[in-house]
mmCIF file of C-alpha atoms in Angstrom:
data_model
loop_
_atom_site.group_PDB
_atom_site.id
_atom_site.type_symbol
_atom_site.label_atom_id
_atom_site.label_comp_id
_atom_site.label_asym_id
_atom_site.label_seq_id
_atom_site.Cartn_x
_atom_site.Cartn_y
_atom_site.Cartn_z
ATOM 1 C CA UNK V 273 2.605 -20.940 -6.480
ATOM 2 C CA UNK V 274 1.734 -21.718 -2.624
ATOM 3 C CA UNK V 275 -1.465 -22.593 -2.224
ATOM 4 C CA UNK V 276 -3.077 -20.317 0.224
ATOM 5 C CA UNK V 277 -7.489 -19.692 0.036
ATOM 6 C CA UNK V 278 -9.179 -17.435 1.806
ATOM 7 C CA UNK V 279 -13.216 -17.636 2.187
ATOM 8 C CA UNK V 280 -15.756 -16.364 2.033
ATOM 9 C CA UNK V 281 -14.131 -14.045 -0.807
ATOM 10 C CA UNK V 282 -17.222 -11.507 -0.236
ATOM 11 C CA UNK V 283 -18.994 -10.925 3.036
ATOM 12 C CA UNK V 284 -21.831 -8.343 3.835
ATOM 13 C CA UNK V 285 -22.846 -8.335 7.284
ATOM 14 C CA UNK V 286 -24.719 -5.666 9.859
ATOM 15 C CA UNK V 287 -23.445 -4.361 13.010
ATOM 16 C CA UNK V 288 -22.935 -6.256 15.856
ATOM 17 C CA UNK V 289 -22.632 -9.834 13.889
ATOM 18 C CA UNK V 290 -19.927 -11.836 14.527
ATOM 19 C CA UNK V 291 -17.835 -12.959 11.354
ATOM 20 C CA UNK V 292 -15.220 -15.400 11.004
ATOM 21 C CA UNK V 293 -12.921 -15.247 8.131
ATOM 22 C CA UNK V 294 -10.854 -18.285 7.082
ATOM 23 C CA UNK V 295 -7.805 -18.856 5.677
ATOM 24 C CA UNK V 296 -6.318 -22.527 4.225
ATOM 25 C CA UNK V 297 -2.303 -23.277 3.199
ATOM 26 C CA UNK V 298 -1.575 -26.294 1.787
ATOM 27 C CA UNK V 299 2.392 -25.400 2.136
ATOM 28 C CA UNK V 300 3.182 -26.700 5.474
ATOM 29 C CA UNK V 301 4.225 -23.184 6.882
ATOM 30 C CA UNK V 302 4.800 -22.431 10.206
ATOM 31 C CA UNK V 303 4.031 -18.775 9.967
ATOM 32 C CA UNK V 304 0.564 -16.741 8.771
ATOM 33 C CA UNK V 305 -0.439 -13.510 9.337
ATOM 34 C CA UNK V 306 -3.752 -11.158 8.678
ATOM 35 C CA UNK V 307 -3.564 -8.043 7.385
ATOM 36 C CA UNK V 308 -6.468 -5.355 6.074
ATOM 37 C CA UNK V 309 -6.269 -2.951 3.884
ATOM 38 C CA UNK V 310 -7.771 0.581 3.813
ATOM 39 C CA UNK V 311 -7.404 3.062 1.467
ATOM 40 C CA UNK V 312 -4.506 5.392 2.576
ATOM 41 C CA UNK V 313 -3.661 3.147 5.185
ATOM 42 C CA UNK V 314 -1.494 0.473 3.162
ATOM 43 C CA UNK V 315 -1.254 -3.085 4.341
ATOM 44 C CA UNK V 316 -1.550 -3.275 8.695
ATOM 45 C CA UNK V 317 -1.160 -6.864 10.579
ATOM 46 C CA UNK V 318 -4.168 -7.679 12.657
ATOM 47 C CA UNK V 319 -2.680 -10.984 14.384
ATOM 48 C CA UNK V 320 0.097 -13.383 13.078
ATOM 49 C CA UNK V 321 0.861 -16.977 14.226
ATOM 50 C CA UNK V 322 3.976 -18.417 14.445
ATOM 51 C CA UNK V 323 2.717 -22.130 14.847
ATOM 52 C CA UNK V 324 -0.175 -24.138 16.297
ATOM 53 C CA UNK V 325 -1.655 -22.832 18.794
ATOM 54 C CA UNK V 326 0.710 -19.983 18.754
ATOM 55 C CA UNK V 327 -0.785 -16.793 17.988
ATOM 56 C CA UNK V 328 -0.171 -12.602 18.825
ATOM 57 C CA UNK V 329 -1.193 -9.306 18.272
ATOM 58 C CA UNK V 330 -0.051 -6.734 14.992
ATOM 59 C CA UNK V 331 -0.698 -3.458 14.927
ATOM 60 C CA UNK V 332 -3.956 -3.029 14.704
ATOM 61 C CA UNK V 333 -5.203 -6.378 17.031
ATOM 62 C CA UNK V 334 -8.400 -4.208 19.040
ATOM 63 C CA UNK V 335 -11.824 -6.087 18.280
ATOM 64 C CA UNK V 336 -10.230 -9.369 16.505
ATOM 65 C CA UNK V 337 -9.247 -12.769 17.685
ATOM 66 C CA UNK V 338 -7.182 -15.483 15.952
ATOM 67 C CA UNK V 339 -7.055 -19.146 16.289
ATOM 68 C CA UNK V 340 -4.948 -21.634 14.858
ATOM 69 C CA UNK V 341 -5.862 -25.295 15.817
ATOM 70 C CA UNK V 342 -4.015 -26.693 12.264
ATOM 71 C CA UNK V 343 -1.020 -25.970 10.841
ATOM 72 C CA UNK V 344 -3.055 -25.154 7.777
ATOM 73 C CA UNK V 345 -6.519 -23.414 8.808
ATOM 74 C CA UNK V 346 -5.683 -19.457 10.213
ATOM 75 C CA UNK V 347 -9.144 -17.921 11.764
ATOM 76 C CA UNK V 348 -9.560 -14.302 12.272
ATOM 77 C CA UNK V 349 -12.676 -13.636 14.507
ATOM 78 C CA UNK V 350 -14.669 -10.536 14.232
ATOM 79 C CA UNK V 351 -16.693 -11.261 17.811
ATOM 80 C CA UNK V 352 -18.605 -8.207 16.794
ATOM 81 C CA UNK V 353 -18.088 -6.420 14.153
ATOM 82 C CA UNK V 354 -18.326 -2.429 13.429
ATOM 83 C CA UNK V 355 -18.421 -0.307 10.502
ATOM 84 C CA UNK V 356 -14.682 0.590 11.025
ATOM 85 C CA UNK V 357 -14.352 -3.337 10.255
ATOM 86 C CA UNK V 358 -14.908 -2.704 6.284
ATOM 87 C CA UNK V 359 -11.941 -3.503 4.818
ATOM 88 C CA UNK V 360 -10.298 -5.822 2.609
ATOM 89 C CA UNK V 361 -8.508 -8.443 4.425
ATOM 90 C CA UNK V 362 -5.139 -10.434 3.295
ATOM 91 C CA UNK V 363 -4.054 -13.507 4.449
ATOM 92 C CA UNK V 364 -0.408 -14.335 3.958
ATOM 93 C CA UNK V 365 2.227 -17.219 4.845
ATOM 94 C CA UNK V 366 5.787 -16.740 5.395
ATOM 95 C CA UNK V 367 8.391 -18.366 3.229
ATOM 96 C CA UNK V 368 12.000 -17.629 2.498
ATOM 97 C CA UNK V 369 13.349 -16.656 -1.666
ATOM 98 C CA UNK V 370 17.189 -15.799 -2.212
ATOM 99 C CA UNK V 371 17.885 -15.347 1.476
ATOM 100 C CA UNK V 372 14.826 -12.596 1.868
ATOM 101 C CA UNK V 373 11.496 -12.817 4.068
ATOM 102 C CA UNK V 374 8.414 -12.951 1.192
ATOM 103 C CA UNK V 375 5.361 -12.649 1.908
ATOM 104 C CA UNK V 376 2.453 -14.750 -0.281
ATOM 105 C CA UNK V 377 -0.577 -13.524 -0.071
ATOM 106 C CA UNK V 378 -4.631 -15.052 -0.416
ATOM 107 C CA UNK V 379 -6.462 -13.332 -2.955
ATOM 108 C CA UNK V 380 -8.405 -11.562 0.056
ATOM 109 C CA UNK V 381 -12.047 -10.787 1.381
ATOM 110 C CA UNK V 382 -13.848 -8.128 1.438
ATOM 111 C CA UNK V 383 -15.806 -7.752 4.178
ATOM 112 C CA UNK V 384 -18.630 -4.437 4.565
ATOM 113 C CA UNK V 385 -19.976 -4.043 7.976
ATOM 114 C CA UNK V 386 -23.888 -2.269 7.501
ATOM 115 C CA UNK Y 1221 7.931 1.757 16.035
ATOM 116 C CA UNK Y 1222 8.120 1.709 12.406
ATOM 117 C CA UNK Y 1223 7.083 4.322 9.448
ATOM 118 C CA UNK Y 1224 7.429 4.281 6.082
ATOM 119 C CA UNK Y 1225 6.948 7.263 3.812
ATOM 120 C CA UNK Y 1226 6.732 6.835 0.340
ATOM 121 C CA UNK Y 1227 4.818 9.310 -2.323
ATOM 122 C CA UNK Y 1228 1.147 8.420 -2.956
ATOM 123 C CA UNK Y 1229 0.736 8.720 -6.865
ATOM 124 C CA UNK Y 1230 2.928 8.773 -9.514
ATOM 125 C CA UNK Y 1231 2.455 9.244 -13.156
ATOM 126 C CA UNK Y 1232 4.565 8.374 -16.118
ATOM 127 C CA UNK Y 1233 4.184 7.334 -20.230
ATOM 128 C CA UNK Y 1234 4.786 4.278 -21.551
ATOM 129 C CA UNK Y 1235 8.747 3.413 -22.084
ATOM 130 C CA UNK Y 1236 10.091 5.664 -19.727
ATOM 131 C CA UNK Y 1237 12.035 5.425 -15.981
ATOM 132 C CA UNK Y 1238 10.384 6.143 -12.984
ATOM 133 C CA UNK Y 1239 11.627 5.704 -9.344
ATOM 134 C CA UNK Y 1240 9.455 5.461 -6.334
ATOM 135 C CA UNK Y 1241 11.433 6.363 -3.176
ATOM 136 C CA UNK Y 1242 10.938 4.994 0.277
ATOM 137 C CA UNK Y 1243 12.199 6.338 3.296
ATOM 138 C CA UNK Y 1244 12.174 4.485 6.892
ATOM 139 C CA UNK Y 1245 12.479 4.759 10.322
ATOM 140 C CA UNK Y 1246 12.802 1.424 12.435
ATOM 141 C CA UNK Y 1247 14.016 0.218 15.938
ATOM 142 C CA UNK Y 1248 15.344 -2.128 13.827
ATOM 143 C CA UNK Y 1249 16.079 -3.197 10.242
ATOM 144 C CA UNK Y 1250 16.539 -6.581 8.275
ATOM 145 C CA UNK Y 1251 15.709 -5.390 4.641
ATOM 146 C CA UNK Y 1252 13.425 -2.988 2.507
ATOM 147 C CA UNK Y 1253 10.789 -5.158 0.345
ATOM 148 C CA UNK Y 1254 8.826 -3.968 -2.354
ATOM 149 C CA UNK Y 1255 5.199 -5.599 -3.361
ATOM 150 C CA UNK Y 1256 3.165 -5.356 -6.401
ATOM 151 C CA UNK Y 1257 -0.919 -4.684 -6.034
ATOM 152 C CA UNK Y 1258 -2.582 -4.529 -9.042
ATOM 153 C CA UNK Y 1259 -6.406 -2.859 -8.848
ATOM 154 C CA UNK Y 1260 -8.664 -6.000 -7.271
ATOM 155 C CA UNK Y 1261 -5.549 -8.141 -6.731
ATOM 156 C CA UNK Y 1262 -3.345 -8.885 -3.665
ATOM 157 C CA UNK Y 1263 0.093 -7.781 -3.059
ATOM 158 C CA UNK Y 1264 3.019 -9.994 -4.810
ATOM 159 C CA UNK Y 1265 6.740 -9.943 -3.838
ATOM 160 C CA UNK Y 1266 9.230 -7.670 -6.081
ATOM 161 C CA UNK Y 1267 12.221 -7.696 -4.198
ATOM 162 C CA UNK Y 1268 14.077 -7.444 -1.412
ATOM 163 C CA UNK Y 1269 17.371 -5.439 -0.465
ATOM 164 C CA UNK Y 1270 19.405 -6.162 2.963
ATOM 165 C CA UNK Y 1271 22.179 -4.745 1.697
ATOM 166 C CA UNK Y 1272 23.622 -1.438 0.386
ATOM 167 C CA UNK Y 1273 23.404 -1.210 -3.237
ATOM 168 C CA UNK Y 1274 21.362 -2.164 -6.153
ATOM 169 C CA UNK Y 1275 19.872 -5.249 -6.745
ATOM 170 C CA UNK Y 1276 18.581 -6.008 -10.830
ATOM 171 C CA UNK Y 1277 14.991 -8.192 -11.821
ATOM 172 C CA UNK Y 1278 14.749 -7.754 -15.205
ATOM 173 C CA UNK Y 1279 12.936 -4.062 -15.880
ATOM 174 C CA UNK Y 1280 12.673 -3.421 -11.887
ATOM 175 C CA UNK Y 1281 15.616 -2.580 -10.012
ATOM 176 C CA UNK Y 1282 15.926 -2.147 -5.920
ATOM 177 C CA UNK Y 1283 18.389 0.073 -4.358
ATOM 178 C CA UNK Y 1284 18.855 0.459 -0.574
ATOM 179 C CA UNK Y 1285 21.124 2.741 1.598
ATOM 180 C CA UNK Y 1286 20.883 1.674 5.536
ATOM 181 C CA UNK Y 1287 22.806 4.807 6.481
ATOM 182 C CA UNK Y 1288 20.093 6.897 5.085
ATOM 183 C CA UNK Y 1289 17.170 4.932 6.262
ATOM 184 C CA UNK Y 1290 16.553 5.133 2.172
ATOM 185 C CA UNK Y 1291 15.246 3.081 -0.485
ATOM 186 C CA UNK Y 1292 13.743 2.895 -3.927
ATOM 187 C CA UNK Y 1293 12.195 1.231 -6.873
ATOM 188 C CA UNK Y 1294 13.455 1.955 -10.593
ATOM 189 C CA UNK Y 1295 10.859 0.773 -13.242
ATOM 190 C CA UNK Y 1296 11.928 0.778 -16.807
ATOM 191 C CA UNK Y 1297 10.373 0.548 -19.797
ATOM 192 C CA UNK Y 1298 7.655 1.309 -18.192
ATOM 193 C CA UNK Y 1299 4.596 -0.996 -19.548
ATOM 194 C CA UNK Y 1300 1.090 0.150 -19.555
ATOM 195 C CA UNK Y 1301 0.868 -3.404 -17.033
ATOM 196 C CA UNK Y 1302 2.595 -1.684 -14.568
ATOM 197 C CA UNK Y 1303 0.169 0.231 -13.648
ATOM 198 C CA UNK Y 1304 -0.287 -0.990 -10.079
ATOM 199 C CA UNK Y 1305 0.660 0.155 -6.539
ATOM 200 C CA UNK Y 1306 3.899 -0.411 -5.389
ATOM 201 C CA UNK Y 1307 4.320 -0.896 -1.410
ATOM 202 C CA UNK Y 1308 7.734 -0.519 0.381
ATOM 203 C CA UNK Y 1309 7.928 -2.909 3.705
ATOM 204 C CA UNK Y 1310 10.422 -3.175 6.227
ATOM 205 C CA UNK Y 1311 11.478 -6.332 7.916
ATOM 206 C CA UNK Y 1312 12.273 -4.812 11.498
ATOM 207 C CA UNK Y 1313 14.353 -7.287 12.853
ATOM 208 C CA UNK Y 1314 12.038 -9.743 14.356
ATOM 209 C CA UNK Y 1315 12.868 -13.544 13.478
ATOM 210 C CA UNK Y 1316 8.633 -13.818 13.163
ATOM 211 C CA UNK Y 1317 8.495 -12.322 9.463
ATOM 212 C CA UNK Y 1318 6.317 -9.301 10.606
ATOM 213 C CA UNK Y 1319 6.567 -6.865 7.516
ATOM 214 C CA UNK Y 1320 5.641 -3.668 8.059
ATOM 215 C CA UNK Y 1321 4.263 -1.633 5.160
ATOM 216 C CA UNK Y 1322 4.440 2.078 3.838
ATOM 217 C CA UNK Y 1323 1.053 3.366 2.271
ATOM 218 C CA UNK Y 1324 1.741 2.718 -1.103
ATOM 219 C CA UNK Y 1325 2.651 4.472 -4.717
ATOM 220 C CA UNK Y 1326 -0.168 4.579 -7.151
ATOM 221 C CA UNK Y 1327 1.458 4.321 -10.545
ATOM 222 C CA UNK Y 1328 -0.018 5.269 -14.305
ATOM 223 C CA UNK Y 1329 1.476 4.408 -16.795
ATOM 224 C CA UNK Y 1330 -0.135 6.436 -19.891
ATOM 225 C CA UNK Y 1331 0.246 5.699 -23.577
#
């Protein structure tokens, strides 16, 4: 299994905090991506990064910043964070099985925004 | 852009067939995924069709048909374990990996 963590696993924060959310890949892969998840809403990609240093915007990108100064450390930045910010939130790495794209992904954290 | 409409719940018994469709529209199309979520859990890869036709994984089959932006899951022998939500994805194209993902299936399996 690729060994992706994400921390902190639970978060409970108020209004107007800022909150950082890390994820860690011991795999060596060039590409990671953040996703939340809402119910009804499915899985939606905040940021990806496609190397050091290399990051861009998903679909849903407004109020979040990425940074990727490691190969193996992905940081999604809530600079201040809103109730529309609860969510779960996946972190995932890119790797390649039988010739299709597969997504692993971190065991997630769930973040509630007071 | 991309969407992805797939039905929200299903329901089926234990031992029996059940087949969650997926229908797409995409600038641009790859392959149709399908991921695994059990309640609490995070998604895990199923399988992945870039091609017309069926492909087999044991009790879990994938088909795909690019001329009818059209895709779906067959679960057999259904097991109350697969109980779970099933998520269709579509790989657009891009050479970045960016999955895009339908809403999801809720499946229960009932004894």
């Amino acid at each position: 299994d690729a060994g992706i963590t994400q921390s902190p696993r639970h978060k409970v924060t108020e209004t107007g905090t800022p909150v950082t959310l890390r994820c860690h890949q011991t795999e060596n892969h060039r590409y990671m991506y953040w996703y939340r998840q809402d119910p009804g809403h499915g899985l939606r990609l905040i940021h990806y990064s496609y190397g050091v240093k290399d990051t861009d915007k998903g679909e849903v990108s407004d109020g979040y910043s990425v940074s990727r100064s490691k190969t193996e450390d992905f940081l999604l930045t809530l600079e201040s964070a809103t109730s529309s910010q609860t969510s779960v939130y996946f972190c995932a790495i890119s790797g390649e099985k039988d010739g299709a794209n597969v997504l692993t992904f971190g065991a997630g954290s769930r973040l509630t925004v007071l | 852009g991309q969407s992805l409409e797939q039905p929200s719940e299903v329901t089926a018994v234990e031992g029996a067939i059940v087949q969650i469709n997926c229908t797409y529209q995409t600038s641009g199309f790859y392959g149709l995924s399908w991921y695994q979520q059990h309640d609490g859990g995070a998604p895990t890869f199923l399988s992945y069709n870039a091609l017309d036709g069926l492909e087999e994984t044991g009790r879990f089959s994938s088909f795909l048909s690019r001329s009818d932006s059209y895709g779906y899951l067959l679960l057999q022998e259904l097991q109350m374990k697969d109980s779970a939500s099933y998520f269709c994805a579509v790989l657009p194209g891009s050479t970045l990996g960016r999955l895009y993902f339908g809403r999801g299936t809720q499946l229960t399996v009932w004894p």
